[in-house]
Amino acid sequence: MDTSSESPRHVRVDPEIADLVPFFLESREAEVPKLRQALADDDLVTIEDLGHGMKGMGSAFGFDPVSRIGIELERLGGEGEGASREEIAKLIDELEAYLERVEWSVDREA
């Protein structure tokens, strides 16, 4: 299920981690082509591993949609031969679209 339309376009982050957010987002952006290549190579282990990393990091930085996508990628990657390549491709597209549109600022009230 694509819930990207429900994803917040603006995220307020804790000031204590604000300096790390650009690196976090750049790292996720760099994972998009890695995920596409892993899918093309039928490398489900890489998809599972990258999904696992997103699962934990997304929520830690306040970007819950990244975690949700990571959970699904990890699950699908772990399914092995039974994994839906179409579903994986849709999740990669959803991640890319989210990263292109999300904005963030420091939560001065945190």
PDB file of C-alpha atoms in Angstrom:
ATOM      1  CA  MET A   1       0.000   0.000   0.000  1.00  0.00           C
ATOM      2  CA  ASP A   2       1.407   3.380  -0.992  1.00  0.00           C
ATOM      3  CA  THR A   3       0.814   5.854   1.796  1.00  0.00           C
ATOM      4  CA  SER A   4       3.211   8.465   0.450  1.00  0.00           C
ATOM      5  CA  SER A   5       0.388  10.988   0.189  1.00  0.00           C
ATOM      6  CA  GLU A   6      -0.012  10.609   3.972  1.00  0.00           C
ATOM      7  CA  SER A   7       3.689  11.219   4.614  1.00  0.00           C
ATOM      8  CA  PRO A   8       4.566  14.541   6.188  1.00  0.00           C
ATOM      9  CA  ARG A   9       6.281  16.914   3.815  1.00  0.00           C
ATOM     10  CA  HIS A  10       7.867  18.793   6.683  1.00  0.00           C
ATOM     11  CA  VAL A  11       9.661  17.206   9.614  1.00  0.00           C
ATOM     12  CA  ARG A  12      10.745  19.049  12.737  1.00  0.00           C
ATOM     13  CA  VAL A  13      13.917  17.553  14.180  1.00  0.00           C
ATOM     14  CA  ASP A  14      15.481  17.721  17.600  1.00  0.00           C
ATOM     15  CA  PRO A  15      18.193  20.412  17.780  1.00  0.00           C
ATOM     16  CA  GLU A  16      20.605  17.852  19.251  1.00  0.00           C
ATOM     17  CA  ILE A  17      20.647  15.874  15.990  1.00  0.00           C
ATOM     18  CA  ALA A  18      20.041  18.678  13.500  1.00  0.00           C
ATOM     19  CA  ASP A  19      23.669  18.733  12.338  1.00  0.00           C
ATOM     20  CA  LEU A  20      23.375  15.054  11.363  1.00  0.00           C
ATOM     21  CA  VAL A  21      20.174  15.334   9.311  1.00  0.00           C
ATOM     22  CA  PRO A  22      21.812  16.430   6.024  1.00  0.00           C
ATOM     23  CA  PHE A  23      24.146  13.423   6.193  1.00  0.00           C
ATOM     24  CA  PHE A  24      21.212  11.143   7.059  1.00  0.00           C
ATOM     25  CA  LEU A  25      19.184  12.350   4.068  1.00  0.00           C
ATOM     26  CA  GLU A  26      22.169  12.238   1.693  1.00  0.00           C
ATOM     27  CA  SER A  27      22.880   8.687   2.797  1.00  0.00           C
ATOM     28  CA  ARG A  28      19.295   7.622   2.106  1.00  0.00           C
ATOM     29  CA  GLU A  29      19.441   9.323  -1.312  1.00  0.00           C
ATOM     30  CA  ALA A  30      22.645   7.400  -2.063  1.00  0.00           C
ATOM     31  CA  GLU A  31      20.862   4.162  -1.170  1.00  0.00           C
ATOM     32  CA  VAL A  32      18.231   4.591  -3.879  1.00  0.00           C
ATOM     33  CA  PRO A  33      20.562   3.616  -6.766  1.00  0.00           C
ATOM     34  CA  LYS A  34      22.055   0.856  -4.599  1.00  0.00           C
ATOM     35  CA  LEU A  35      18.564  -0.526  -4.041  1.00  0.00           C
ATOM     36  CA  ARG A  36      17.769  -0.308  -7.761  1.00  0.00           C
ATOM     37  CA  GLN A  37      20.999  -2.118  -8.610  1.00  0.00           C
ATOM     38  CA  ALA A  38      20.357  -4.768  -5.981  1.00  0.00           C
ATOM     39  CA  LEU A  39      16.893  -5.324  -7.447  1.00  0.00           C
ATOM     40  CA  ALA A  40      18.330  -5.579 -10.968  1.00  0.00           C
ATOM     41  CA  ASP A  41      20.930  -8.068  -9.688  1.00  0.00           C
ATOM     42  CA  ASP A  42      18.284  -9.995  -7.737  1.00  0.00           C
ATOM     43  CA  ASP A  43      20.370  -9.302  -4.614  1.00  0.00           C
ATOM     44  CA  LEU A  44      17.699  -9.614  -1.960  1.00  0.00           C
ATOM     45  CA  VAL A  45      20.249  -9.768   0.858  1.00  0.00           C
ATOM     46  CA  THR A  46      21.366  -6.209   0.070  1.00  0.00           C
ATOM     47  CA  ILE A  47      17.745  -5.072  -0.093  1.00  0.00           C
ATOM     48  CA  GLU A  48      17.079  -6.690   3.273  1.00  0.00           C
ATOM     49  CA  ASP A  49      20.220  -5.129   4.798  1.00  0.00           C
ATOM     50  CA  LEU A  50      19.518  -1.622   3.486  1.00  0.00           C
ATOM     51  CA  GLY A  51      15.907  -1.904   4.606  1.00  0.00           C
ATOM     52  CA  HIS A  52      17.034  -2.923   8.079  1.00  0.00           C
ATOM     53  CA  GLY A  53      19.231   0.163   8.354  1.00  0.00           C
ATOM     54  CA  MET A  54      16.420   2.459   7.216  1.00  0.00           C
ATOM     55  CA  LYS A  55      14.020   0.852   9.668  1.00  0.00           C
ATOM     56  CA  GLY A  56      16.058   1.953  12.657  1.00  0.00           C
ATOM     57  CA  MET A  57      17.449   5.245  11.426  1.00  0.00           C
ATOM     58  CA  GLY A  58      14.303   6.804   9.969  1.00  0.00           C
ATOM     59  CA  SER A  59      12.363   7.086  13.202  1.00  0.00           C
ATOM     60  CA  ALA A  60      15.466   8.014  15.176  1.00  0.00           C
ATOM     61  CA  PHE A  61      15.745  11.136  13.019  1.00  0.00           C
ATOM     62  CA  GLY A  62      11.990  11.766  12.893  1.00  0.00           C
ATOM     63  CA  PHE A  63      11.499  10.577   9.312  1.00  0.00           C
ATOM     64  CA  ASP A  64       8.955   7.838  10.006  1.00  0.00           C
ATOM     65  CA  PRO A  65       8.129   7.133   6.336  1.00  0.00           C
ATOM     66  CA  VAL A  66      11.759   6.085   5.820  1.00  0.00           C
ATOM     67  CA  SER A  67      11.365   3.576   8.645  1.00  0.00           C
ATOM     68  CA  ARG A  68       8.079   2.271   7.252  1.00  0.00           C
ATOM     69  CA  ILE A  69       9.632   1.767   3.821  1.00  0.00           C
ATOM     70  CA  GLY A  70      12.675   0.157   5.443  1.00  0.00           C
ATOM     71  CA  ILE A  71      10.495  -2.293   7.358  1.00  0.00           C
ATOM     72  CA  GLU A  72       8.832  -3.389   4.132  1.00  0.00           C
ATOM     73  CA  LEU A  73      12.098  -3.643   2.188  1.00  0.00           C
ATOM     74  CA  GLU A  74      13.635  -5.715   4.972  1.00  0.00           C
ATOM     75  CA  ARG A  75      10.597  -8.002   5.019  1.00  0.00           C
ATOM     76  CA  LEU A  76      10.532  -8.452   1.261  1.00  0.00           C
ATOM     77  CA  GLY A  77      14.274  -8.957   1.006  1.00  0.00           C
ATOM     78  CA  GLY A  78      14.031 -11.636   3.647  1.00  0.00           C
ATOM     79  CA  GLU A  79      11.347 -13.502   1.714  1.00  0.00           C
ATOM     80  CA  GLY A  80      13.924 -14.658  -0.820  1.00  0.00           C
ATOM     81  CA  GLU A  81      12.563 -16.172  -4.013  1.00  0.00           C
ATOM     82  CA  GLY A  82       8.973 -15.475  -2.986  1.00  0.00           C
ATOM     83  CA  ALA A  83       9.534 -11.709  -2.769  1.00  0.00           C
ATOM     84  CA  SER A  84       7.547  -9.471  -5.073  1.00  0.00           C
ATOM     85  CA  ARG A  85       9.985  -7.590  -7.280  1.00  0.00           C
ATOM     86  CA  GLU A  86       7.169  -5.215  -8.273  1.00  0.00           C
ATOM     87  CA  GLU A  87       6.464  -4.365  -4.653  1.00  0.00           C
ATOM     88  CA  ILE A  88      10.169  -3.750  -4.000  1.00  0.00           C
ATOM     89  CA  ALA A  89      10.371  -1.457  -7.045  1.00  0.00           C
ATOM     90  CA  LYS A  90       7.326   0.515  -5.832  1.00  0.00           C
ATOM     91  CA  LEU A  91       8.892   0.969  -2.404  1.00  0.00           C
ATOM     92  CA  ILE A  92      12.134   2.216  -3.941  1.00  0.00           C
ATOM     93  CA  ASP A  93      10.145   4.698  -6.036  1.00  0.00           C
ATOM     94  CA  GLU A  94       8.227   5.782  -2.944  1.00  0.00           C
ATOM     95  CA  LEU A  95      11.464   6.318  -1.010  1.00  0.00           C
ATOM     96  CA  GLU A  96      12.932   8.382  -3.826  1.00  0.00           C
ATOM     97  CA  ALA A  97       9.793  10.517  -4.134  1.00  0.00           C
ATOM     98  CA  TYR A  98       9.648  11.102  -0.386  1.00  0.00           C
ATOM     99  CA  LEU A  99      13.300  12.152  -0.218  1.00  0.00           C
ATOM    100  CA  GLU A 100      12.784  14.564  -3.113  1.00  0.00           C
ATOM    101  CA  ARG A 101       9.895  16.389  -1.456  1.00  0.00           C
ATOM    102  CA  VAL A 102      10.528  16.224   2.290  1.00  0.00           C
ATOM    103  CA  GLU A 103      11.628  19.385   4.051  1.00  0.00           C
ATOM    104  CA  TRP A 104      12.880  19.736   7.579  1.00  0.00           C
ATOM    105  CA  SER A 105      13.636  22.325  10.214  1.00  0.00           C
ATOM    106  CA  VAL A 106      14.917  22.420  13.749  1.00  0.00           C
ATOM    107  CA  ASP A 107      12.281  22.104  16.428  1.00  0.00           C
ATOM    108  CA  ARG A 108      13.185  25.049  18.668  1.00  0.00           C
ATOM    109  CA  GLU A 109      10.687  23.864  21.283  1.00  0.00           C
ATOM    110  CA  ALA A 110      12.314  20.437  21.779  1.00  0.00           C
TER     111      ALA A 110
END
